C-alpha positions as YAML, in Angstrom:
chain: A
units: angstrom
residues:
- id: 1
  name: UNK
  ca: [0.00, 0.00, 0.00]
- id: 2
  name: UNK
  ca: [2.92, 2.31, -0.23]
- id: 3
  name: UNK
  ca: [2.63, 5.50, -2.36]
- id: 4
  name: UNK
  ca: [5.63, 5.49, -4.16]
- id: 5
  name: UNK
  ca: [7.56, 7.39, -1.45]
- id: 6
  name: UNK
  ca: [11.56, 7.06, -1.00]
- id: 7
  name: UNK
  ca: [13.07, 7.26, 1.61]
- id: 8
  name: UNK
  ca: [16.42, 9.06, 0.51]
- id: 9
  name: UNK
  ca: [14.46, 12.12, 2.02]
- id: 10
  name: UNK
  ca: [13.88, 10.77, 5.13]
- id: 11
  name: UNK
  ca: [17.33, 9.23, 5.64]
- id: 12
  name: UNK
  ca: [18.95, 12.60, 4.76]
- id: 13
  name: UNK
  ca: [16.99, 14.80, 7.29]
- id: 14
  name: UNK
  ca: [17.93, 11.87, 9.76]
- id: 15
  name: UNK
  ca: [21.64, 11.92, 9.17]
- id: 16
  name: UNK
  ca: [21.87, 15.79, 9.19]
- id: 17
  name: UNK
  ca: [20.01, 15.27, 13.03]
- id: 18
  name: UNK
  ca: [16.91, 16.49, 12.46]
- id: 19
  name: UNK
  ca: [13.76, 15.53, 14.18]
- id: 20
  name: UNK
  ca: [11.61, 14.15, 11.11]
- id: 21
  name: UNK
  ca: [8.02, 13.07, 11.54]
- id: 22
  name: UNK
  ca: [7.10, 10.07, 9.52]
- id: 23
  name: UNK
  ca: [3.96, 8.41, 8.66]
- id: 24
  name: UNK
  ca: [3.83, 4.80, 9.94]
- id: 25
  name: UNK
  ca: [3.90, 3.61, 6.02]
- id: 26
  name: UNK
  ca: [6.26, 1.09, 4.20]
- id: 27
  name: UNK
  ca: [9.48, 1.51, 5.39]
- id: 28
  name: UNK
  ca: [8.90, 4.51, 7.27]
- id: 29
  name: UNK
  ca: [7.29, 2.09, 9.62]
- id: 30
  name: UNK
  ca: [10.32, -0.05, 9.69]
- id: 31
  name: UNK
  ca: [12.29, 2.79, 10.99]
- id: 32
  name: UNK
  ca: [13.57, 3.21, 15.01]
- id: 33
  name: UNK
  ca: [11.09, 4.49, 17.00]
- id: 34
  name: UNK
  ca: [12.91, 6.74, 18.79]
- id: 35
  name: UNK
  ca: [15.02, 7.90, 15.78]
- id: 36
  name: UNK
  ca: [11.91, 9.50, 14.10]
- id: 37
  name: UNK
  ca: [8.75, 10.86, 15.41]
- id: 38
  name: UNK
  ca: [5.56, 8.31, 13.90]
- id: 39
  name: UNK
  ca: [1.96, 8.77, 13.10]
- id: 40
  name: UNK
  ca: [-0.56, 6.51, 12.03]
- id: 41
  name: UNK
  ca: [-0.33, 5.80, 8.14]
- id: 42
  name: UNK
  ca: [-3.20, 7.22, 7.53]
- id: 43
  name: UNK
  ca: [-3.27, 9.97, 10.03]
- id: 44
  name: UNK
  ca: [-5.73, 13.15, 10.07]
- id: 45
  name: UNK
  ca: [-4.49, 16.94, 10.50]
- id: 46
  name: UNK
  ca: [-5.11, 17.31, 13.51]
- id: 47
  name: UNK
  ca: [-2.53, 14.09, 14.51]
- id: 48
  name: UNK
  ca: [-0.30, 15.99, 12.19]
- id: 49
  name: UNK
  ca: [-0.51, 19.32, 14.20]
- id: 50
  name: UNK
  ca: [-0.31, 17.68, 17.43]
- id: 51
  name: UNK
  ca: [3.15, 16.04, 16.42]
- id: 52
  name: UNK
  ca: [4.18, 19.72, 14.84]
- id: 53
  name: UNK
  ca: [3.26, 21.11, 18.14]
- id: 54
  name: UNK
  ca: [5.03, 18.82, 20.48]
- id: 55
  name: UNK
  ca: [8.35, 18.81, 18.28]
- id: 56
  name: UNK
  ca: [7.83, 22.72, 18.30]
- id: 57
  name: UNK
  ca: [7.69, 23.23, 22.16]
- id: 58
  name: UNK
  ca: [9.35, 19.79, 23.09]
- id: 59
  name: UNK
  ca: [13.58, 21.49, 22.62]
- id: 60
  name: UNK
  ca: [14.98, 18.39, 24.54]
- id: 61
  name: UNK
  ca: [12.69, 15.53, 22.55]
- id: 62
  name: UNK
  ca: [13.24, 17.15, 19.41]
- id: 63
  name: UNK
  ca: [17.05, 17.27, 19.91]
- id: 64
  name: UNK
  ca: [16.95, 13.57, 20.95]
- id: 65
  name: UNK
  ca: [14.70, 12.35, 18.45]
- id: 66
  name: UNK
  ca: [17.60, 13.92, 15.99]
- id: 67
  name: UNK
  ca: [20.72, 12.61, 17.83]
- id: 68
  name: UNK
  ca: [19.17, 9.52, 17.59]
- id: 69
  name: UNK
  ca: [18.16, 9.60, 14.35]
- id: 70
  name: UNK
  ca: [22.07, 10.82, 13.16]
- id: 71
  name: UNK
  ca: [23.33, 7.90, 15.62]
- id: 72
  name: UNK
  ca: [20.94, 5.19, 13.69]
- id: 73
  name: UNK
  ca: [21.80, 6.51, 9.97]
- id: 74
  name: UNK
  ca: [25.88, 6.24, 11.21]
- id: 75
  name: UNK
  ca: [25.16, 2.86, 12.72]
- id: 76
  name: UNK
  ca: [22.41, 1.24, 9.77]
- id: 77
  name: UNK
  ca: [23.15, 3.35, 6.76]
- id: 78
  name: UNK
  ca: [26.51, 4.56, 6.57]
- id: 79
  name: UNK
  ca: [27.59, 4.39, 2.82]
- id: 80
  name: UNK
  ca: [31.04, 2.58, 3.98]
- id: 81
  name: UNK
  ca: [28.43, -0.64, 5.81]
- id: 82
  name: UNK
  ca: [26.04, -0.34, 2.92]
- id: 83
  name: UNK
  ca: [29.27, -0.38, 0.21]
- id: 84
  name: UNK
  ca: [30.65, -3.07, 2.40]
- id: 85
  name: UNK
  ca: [27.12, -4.96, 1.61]
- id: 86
  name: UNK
  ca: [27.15, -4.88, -1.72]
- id: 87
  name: UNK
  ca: [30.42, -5.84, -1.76]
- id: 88
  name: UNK
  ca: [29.69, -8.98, -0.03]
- id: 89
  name: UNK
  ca: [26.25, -9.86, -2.05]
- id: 90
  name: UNK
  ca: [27.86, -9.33, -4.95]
- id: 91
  name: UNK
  ca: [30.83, -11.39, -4.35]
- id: 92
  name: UNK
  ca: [28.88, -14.15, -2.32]
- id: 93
  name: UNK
  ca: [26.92, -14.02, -5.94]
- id: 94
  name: UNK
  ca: [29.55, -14.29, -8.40]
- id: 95
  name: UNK
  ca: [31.19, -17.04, -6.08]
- id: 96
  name: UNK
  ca: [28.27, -19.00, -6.55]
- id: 97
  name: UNK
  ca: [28.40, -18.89, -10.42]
- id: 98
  name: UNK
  ca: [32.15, -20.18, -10.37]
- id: 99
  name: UNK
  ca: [31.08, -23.01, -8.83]
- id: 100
  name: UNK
  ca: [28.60, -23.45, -11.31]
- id: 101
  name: UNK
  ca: [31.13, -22.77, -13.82]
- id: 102
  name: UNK
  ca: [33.10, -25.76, -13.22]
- id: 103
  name: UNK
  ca: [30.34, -28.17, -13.53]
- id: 104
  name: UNK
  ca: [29.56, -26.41, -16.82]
- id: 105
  name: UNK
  ca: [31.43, -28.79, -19.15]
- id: 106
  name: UNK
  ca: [31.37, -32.28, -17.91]
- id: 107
  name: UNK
  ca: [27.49, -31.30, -18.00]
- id: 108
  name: UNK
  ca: [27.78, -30.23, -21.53]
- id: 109
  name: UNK
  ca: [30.06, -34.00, -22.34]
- id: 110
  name: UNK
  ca: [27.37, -35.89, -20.27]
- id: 111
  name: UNK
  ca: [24.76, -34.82, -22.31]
- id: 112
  name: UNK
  ca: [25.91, -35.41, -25.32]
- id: 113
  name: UNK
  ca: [24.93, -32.61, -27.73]
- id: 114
  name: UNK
  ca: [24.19, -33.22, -31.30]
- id: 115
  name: UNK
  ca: [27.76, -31.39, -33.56]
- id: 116
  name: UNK
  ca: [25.49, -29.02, -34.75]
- id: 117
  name: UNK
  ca: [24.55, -27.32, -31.85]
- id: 118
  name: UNK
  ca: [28.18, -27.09, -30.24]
- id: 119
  name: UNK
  ca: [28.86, -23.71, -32.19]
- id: 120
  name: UNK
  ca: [26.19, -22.31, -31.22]
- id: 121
  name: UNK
  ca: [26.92, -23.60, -27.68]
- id: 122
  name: UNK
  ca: [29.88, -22.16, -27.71]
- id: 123
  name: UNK
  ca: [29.17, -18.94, -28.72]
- id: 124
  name: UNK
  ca: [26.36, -18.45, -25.63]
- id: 125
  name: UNK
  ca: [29.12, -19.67, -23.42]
- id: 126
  name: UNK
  ca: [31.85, -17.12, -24.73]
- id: 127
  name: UNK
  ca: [29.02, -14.25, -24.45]
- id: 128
  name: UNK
  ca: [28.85, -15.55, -20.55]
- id: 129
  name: UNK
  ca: [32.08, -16.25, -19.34]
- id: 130
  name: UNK
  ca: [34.40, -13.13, -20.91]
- id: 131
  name: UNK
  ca: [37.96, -13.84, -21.76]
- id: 132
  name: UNK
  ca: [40.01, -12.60, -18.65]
- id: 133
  name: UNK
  ca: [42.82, -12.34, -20.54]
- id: 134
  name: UNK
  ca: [45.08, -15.55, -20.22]
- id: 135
  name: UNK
  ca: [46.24, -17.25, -22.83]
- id: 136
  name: UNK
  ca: [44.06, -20.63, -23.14]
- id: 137
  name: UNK
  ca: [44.91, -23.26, -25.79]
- id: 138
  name: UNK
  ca: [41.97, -25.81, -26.18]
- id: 139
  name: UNK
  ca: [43.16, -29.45, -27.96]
- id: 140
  name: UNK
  ca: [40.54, -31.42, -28.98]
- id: 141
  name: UNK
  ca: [41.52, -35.03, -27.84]
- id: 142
  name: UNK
  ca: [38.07, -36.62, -28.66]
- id: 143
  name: UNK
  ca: [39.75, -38.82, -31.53]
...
């Protein structure tokens, strides 16, 4: 049921400290509750004005509410733990497909494809495994 909101907004008023109010929607929802000041997710004016209010004449929660929220973006969001994670996912990815890689060709001799196919074979393979630059010499031994 989410609108199409981001949360790159969010996240930035968060990590420059500020005291954001969020509607409890998505992944706004997901978010600390003490890092960020919720209302319902579908919440009326007045909840809306109330929250405005008590940020406005609340110094001391609205100063925590930031610190917090600046803490939690340094802690969850940083861009060196979320490089770090992509770093992982994508090599705990790839890893996965070398693996497969070397089961690629006794697969290929097991099931016996027909001589007009194997250029065509090859070719798909070539498109999916890019040279990496050694020098390879292949010998056909079949005879």
């Amino acid at each position: 049921m989410s609108r199409g909101e981001t949360s790159a907004a969010v996240l930035d008023c968060m990590n420059a400290g500020l005291a954001t109010i969020v509607n409890a929607n998505g992944s706004m929802n997901d978010l600390c509750d003490d890092s960020v000041l919720k209302i319902q997710d579908d919440f009326t004016q007045e909840e809306l004005i109330n929250a405005l209010e008590n940020l406005y004449v609340n110094p001391n929660k609205r100063n925590d509410i930031g610190e917090n929220a600046k803490s939690n973006i340094n802690i969850q969001h940083s861009p060196k733990k979320c490089a770090r994670q992509y770093f992982e996912t994508i090599e705990r990815f790839y890893s996965t497909i070398v693996d497969e890689n070397t089961k690629l060709l006794p697969s290929i001799v097991r099931n016996e494809i027909d001589n007009s196919d194997l250029l065509l074979l090859a070719d798909c393979i070539s498109k999916n495994h890019p040279y990496n630059g050694e020098k390879v010499i292949f010998v056909d031994v079949s005879s």
